[in-house]
mmCIF file of C-alpha atoms in Angstrom:
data_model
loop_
_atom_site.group_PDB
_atom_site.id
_atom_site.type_symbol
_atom_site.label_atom_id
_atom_site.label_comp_id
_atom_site.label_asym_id
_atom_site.label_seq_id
_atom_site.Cartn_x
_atom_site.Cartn_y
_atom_site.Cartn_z
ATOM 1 C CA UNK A 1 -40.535 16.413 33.132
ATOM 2 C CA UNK A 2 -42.328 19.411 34.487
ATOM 3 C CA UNK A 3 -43.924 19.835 38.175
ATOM 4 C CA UNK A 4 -46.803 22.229 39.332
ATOM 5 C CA UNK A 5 -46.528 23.815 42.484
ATOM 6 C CA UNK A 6 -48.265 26.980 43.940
ATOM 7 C CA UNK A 7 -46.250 30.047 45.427
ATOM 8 C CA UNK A 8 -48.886 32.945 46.991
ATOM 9 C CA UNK A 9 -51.601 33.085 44.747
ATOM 10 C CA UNK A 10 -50.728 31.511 41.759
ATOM 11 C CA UNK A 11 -50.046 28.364 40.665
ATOM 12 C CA UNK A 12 -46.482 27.518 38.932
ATOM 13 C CA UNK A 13 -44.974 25.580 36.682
ATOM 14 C CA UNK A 14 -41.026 24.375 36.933
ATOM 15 C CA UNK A 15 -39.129 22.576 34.378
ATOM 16 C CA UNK A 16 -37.417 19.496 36.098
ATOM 17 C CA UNK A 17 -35.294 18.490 32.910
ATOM 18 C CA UNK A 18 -33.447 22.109 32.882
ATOM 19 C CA UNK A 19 -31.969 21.891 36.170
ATOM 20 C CA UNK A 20 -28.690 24.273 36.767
ATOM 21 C CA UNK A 21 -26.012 22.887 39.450
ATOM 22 C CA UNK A 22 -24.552 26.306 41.560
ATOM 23 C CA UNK A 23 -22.298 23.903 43.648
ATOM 24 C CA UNK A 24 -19.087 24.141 43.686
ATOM 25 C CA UNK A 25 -17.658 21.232 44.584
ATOM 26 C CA UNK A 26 -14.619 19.592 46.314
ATOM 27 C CA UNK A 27 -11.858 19.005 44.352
ATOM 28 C CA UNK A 28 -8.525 17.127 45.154
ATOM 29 C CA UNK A 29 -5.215 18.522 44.696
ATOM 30 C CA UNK A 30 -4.485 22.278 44.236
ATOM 31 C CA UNK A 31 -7.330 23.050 41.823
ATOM 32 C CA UNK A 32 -10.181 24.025 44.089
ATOM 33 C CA UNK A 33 -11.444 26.308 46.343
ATOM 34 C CA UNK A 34 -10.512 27.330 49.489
ATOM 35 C CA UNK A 35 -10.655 29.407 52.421
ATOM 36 C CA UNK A 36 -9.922 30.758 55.679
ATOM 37 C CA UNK A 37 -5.912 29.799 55.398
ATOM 38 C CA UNK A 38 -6.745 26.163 54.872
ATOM 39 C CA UNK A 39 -4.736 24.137 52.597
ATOM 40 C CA UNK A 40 -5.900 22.352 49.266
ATOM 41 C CA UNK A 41 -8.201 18.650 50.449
ATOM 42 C CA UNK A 42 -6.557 15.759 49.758
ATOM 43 C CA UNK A 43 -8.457 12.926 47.648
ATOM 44 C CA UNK A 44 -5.620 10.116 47.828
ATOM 45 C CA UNK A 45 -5.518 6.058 47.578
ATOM 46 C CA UNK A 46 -5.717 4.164 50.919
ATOM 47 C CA UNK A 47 -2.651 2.899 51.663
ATOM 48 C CA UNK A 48 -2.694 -0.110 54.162
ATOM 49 C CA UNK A 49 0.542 -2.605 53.677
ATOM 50 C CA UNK A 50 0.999 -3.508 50.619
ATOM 51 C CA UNK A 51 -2.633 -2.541 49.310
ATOM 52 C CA UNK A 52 -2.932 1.023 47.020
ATOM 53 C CA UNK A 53 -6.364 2.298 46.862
ATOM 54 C CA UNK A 54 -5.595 2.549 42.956
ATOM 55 C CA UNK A 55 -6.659 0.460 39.546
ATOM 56 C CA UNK A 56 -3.857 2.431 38.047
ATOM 57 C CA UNK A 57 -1.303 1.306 40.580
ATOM 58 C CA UNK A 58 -3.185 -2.480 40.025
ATOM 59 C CA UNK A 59 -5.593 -2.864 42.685
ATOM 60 C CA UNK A 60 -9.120 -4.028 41.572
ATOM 61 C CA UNK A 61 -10.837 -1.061 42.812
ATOM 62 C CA UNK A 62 -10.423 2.655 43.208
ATOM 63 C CA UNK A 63 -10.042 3.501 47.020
ATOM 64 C CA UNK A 64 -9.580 6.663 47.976
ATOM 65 C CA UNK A 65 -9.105 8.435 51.569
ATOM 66 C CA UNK A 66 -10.446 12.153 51.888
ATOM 67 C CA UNK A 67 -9.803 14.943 54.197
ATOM 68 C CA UNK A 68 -11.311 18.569 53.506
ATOM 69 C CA UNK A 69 -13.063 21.233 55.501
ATOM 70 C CA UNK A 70 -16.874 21.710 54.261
ATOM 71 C CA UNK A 71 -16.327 25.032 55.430
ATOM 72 C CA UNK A 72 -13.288 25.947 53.207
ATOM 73 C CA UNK A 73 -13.353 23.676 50.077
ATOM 74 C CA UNK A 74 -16.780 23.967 48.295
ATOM 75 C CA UNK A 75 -20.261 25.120 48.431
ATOM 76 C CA UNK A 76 -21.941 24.141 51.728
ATOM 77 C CA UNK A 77 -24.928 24.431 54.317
ATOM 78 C CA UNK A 78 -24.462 25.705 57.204
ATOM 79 C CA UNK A 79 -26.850 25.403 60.673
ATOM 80 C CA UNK A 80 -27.145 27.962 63.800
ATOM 81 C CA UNK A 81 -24.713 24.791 65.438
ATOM 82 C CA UNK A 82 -22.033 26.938 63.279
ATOM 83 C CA UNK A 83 -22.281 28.924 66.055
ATOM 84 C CA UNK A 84 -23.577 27.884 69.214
ATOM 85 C CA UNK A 85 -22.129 25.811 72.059
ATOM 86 C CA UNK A 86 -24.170 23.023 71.695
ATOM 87 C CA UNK A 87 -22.914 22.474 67.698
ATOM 88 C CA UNK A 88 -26.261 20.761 66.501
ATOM 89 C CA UNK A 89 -26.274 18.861 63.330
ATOM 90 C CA UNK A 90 -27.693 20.481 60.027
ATOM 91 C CA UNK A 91 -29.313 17.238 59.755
ATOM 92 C CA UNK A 92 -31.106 17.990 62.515
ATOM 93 C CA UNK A 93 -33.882 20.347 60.717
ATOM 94 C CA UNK A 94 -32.933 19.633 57.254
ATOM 95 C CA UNK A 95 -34.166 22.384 54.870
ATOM 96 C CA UNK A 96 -37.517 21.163 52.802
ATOM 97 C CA UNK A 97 -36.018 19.446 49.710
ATOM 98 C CA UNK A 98 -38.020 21.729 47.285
ATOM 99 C CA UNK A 99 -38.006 25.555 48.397
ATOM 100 C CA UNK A 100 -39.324 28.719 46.147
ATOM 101 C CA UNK A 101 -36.242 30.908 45.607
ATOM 102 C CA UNK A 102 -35.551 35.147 44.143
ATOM 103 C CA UNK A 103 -31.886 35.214 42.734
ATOM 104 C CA UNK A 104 -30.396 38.571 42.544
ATOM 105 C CA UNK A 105 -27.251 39.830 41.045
ATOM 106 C CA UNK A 106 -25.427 42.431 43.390
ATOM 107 C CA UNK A 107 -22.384 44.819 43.559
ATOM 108 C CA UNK A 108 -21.054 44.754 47.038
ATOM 109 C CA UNK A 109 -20.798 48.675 48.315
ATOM 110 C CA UNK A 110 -17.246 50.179 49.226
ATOM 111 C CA UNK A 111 -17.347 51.115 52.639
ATOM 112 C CA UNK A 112 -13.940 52.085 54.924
ATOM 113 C CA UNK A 113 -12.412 49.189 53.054
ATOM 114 C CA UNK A 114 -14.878 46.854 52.849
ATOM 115 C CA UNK A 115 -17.274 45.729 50.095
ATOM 116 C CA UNK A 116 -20.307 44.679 52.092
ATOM 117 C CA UNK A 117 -24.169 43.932 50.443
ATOM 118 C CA UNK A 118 -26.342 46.008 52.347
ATOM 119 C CA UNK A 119 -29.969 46.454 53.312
ATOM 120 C CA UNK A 120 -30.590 49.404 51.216
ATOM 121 C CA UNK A 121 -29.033 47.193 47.957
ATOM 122 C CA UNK A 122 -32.080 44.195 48.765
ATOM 123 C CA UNK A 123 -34.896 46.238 49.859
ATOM 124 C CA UNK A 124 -34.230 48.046 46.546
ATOM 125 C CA UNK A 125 -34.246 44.744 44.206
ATOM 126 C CA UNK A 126 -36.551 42.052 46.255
ATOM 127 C CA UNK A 127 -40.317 42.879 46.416
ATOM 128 C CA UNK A 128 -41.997 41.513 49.329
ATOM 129 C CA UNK A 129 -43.694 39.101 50.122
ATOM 130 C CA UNK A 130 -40.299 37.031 49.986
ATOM 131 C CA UNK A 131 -39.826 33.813 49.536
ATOM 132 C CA UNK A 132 -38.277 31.397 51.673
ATOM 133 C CA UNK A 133 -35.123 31.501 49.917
ATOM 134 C CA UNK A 134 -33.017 33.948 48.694
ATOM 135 C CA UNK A 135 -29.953 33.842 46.407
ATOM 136 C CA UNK A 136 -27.376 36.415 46.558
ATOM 137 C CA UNK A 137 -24.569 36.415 43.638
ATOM 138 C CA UNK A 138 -22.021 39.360 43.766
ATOM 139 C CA UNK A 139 -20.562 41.126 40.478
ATOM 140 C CA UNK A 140 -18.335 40.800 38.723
ATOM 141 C CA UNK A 141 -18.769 37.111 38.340
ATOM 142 C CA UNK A 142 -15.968 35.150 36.902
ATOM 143 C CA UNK A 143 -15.641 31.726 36.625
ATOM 144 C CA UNK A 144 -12.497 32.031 38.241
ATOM 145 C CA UNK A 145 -14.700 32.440 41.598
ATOM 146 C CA UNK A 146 -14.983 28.559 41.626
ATOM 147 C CA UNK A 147 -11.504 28.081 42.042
ATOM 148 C CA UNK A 148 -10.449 31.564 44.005
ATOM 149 C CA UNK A 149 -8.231 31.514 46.942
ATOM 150 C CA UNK A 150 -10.349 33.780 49.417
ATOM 151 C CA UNK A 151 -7.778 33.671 52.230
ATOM 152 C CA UNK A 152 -6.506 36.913 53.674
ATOM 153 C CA UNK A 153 -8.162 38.857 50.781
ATOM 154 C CA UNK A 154 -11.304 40.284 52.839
ATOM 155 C CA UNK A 155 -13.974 39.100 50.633
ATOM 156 C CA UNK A 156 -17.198 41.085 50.482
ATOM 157 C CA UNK A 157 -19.783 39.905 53.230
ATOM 158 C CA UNK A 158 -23.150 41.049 53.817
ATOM 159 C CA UNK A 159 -24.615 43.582 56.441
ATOM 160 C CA UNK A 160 -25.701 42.818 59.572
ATOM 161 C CA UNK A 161 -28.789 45.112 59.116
ATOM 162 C CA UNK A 162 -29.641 42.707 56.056
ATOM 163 C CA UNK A 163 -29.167 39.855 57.282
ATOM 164 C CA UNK A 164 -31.857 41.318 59.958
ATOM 165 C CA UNK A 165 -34.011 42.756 57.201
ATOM 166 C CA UNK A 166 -34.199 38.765 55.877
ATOM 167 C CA UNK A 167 -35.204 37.169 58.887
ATOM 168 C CA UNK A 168 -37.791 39.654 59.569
ATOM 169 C CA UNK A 169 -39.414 39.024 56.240
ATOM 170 C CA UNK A 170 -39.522 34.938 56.797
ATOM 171 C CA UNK A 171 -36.411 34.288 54.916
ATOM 172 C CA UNK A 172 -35.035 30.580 55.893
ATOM 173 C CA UNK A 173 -32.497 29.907 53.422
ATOM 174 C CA UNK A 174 -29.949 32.007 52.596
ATOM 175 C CA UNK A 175 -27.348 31.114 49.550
ATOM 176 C CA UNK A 176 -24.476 33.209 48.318
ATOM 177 C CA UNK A 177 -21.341 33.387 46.494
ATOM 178 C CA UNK A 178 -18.884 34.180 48.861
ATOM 179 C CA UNK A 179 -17.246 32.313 51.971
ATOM 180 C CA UNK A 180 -18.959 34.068 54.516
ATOM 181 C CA UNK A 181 -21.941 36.534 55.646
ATOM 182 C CA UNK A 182 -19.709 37.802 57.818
ATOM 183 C CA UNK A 183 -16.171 39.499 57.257
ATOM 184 C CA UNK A 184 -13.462 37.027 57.418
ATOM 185 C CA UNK A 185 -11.819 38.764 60.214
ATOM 186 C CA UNK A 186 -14.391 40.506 62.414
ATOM 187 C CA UNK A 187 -12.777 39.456 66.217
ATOM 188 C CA UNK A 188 -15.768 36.694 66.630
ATOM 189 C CA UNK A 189 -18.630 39.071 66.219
ATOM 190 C CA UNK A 190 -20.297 36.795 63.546
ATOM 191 C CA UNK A 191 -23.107 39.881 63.439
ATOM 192 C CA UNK A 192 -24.497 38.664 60.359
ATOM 193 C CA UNK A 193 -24.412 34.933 61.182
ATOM 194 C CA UNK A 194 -26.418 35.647 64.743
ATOM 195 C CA UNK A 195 -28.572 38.456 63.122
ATOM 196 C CA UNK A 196 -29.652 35.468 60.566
ATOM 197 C CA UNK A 197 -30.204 33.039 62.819
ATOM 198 C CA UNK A 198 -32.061 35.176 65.395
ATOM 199 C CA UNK A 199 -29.084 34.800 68.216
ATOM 200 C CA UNK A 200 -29.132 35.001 71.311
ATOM 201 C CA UNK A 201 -32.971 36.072 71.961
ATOM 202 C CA UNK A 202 -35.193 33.987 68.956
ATOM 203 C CA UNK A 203 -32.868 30.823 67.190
ATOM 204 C CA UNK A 204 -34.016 29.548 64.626
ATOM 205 C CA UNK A 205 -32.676 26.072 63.942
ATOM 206 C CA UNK A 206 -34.381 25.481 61.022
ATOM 207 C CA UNK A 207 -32.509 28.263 59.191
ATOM 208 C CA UNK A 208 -29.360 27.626 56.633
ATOM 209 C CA UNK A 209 -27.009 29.398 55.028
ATOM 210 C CA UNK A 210 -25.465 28.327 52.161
ATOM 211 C CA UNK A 211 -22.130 29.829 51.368
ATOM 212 C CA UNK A 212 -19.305 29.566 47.980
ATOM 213 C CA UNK A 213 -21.657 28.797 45.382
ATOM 214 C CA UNK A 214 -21.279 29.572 42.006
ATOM 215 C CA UNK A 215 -24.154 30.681 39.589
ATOM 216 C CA UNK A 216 -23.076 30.757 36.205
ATOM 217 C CA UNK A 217 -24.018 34.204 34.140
ATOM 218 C CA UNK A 218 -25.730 32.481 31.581
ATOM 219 C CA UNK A 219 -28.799 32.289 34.454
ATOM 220 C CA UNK A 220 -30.579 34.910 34.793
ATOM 221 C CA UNK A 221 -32.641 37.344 37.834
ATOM 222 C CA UNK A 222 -35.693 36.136 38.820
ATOM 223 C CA UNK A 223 -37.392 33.322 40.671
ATOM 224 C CA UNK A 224 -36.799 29.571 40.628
ATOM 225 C CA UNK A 225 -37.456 26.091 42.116
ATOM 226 C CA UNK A 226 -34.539 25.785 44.303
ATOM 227 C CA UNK A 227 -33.764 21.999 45.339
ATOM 228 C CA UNK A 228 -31.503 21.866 48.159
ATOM 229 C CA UNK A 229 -29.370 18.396 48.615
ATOM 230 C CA UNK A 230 -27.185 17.728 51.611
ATOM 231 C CA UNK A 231 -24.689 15.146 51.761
ATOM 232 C CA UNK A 232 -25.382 13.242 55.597
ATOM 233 C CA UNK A 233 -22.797 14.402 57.664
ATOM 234 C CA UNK A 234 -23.520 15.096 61.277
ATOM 235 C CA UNK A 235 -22.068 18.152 61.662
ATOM 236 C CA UNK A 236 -22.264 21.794 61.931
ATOM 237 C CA UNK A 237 -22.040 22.252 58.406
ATOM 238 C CA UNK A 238 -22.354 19.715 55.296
ATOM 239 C CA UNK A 239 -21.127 19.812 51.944
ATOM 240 C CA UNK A 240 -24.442 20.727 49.601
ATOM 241 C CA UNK A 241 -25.986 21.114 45.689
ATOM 242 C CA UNK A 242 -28.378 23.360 45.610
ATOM 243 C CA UNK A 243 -30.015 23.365 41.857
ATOM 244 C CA UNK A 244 -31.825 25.567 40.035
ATOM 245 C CA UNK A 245 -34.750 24.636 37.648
ATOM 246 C CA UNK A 246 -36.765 27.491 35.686
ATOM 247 C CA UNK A 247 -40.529 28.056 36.443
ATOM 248 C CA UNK A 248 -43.260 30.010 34.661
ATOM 249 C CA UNK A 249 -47.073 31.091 35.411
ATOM 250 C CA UNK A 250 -48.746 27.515 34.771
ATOM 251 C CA UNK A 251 -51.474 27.429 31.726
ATOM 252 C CA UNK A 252 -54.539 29.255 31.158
ATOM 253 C CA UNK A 253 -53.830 31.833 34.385
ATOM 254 C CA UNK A 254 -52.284 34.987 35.445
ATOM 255 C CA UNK A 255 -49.738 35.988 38.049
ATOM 256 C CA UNK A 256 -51.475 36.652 41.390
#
């Protein structure tokens, strides 16, 4: 199935049937990822008297209890309520199911320590006008990323100047592959995180950022359909699939 859509000038074709998932998601037991010194989720039976959530065990149905942080465990979306006393809901300004999106492969910059993606590295690889989302994935990129343990091991984040440098050029979703835009122990300043969102002086609740996903090598640079799906929790942040589907100038046209 294919789907036409127009981005600036030109009108687009995308490729619905070659869809790639960049979600990591949550997995039970100690096989997934995690962050920010929080355990492995648990995905057990219910257990209530003699009942066991289990066909295995011989109940008639598979019933199964789950505790995890959306935060710490797999890819998710993330609203300004991340960080603001009033914790809104991402579900409150859900982002458009169907968003044009510029992936970009980066190598985070060694500075005092840190390895931090910087305004410099984007305005170098993304040519303006930009779209309205933008898809960050840090080198090297192993596999192993999808089931890393990021605690205490100051991941690369991303600059508070370009963080900036996006929201000044219309950028409303943000995706990358790490656990944070910030550094994972910065004393509270969240710079990147408020610089995104516009905090304190111009919010913008209709903003996301979408942190630990995975996009596998085979895909490469370049622009996509992005479709953004959030599972309904009302909450600051909600477990998410972004996907991924190819597009190319439509027939019997130009790139504008």
């Amino acid at each position: 199935m294919k789907a036409q859509f127009t981005f600036g000038k030109t009108s687009w074709e995308a490729d619905l049937s070659r869809g790639v998932d960049i979600s990591i998601p949550v997995r039970g037991g100690d096989r997934g990822v995690r962050c920010w010194g929080v355990d492995f989720p648990r995905i057990e039976p219910h257990s209530a008297g003699s009942f066991t959530g289990s066909v295995e065990a011989g109940a008639p149905v598979n019933f199964k209890d789950i505790a995890f942080n959306p935060h710490a465990h797999g890819t998710h979306t993330e609203c300004l309520g991340h960080i603001t006393e009033a914790a809104e809901s991402v579900l409150e300004y859900p982002p458009d199911p169907w968003v044009v999106a510029t992936l970009v492969s980066l190598t985070p910059e060694e500075q005092a320590g840190d390895r931090l993606i910087t305004r410099a590295q984007l305005q170098a690889v993304l040519l303006e006008p930009l779209p309205e989302a933008i898809i960050l994935r840090t080198l090297p990129n192993p596999e192993s990323k999808k089931f890393k343990q990021y605690s205490h091991t100051n991941p690369p984040y991303l600059e508070a100047r370009a963080a900036s440098w996006l929201r000044a050029n219309g950028v409303l979703h943000l995706l990358l592959d790490l656990p944070s835009v910030d550094r994972e122990e910065d004393g509270g300043k969240l710079s990147a995180h408020k610089a995104f969102w516009g905090l304190p002086e111009d919010p913008r609740p209709q903003a996301t950022i979408t942190e630990l996903i995975y996009v596998p090598a085979g895909v490469t640079d370049g622009m996509y359909l992005l479709n953004m799906q959030l599972a309904a929790f009302e909450n600051d942040a909600s477990p998410s699939r972004p996907i991924l589907f190819p597009i190319a100038v439509a027939a019997g046209q130009d790139e504008g």
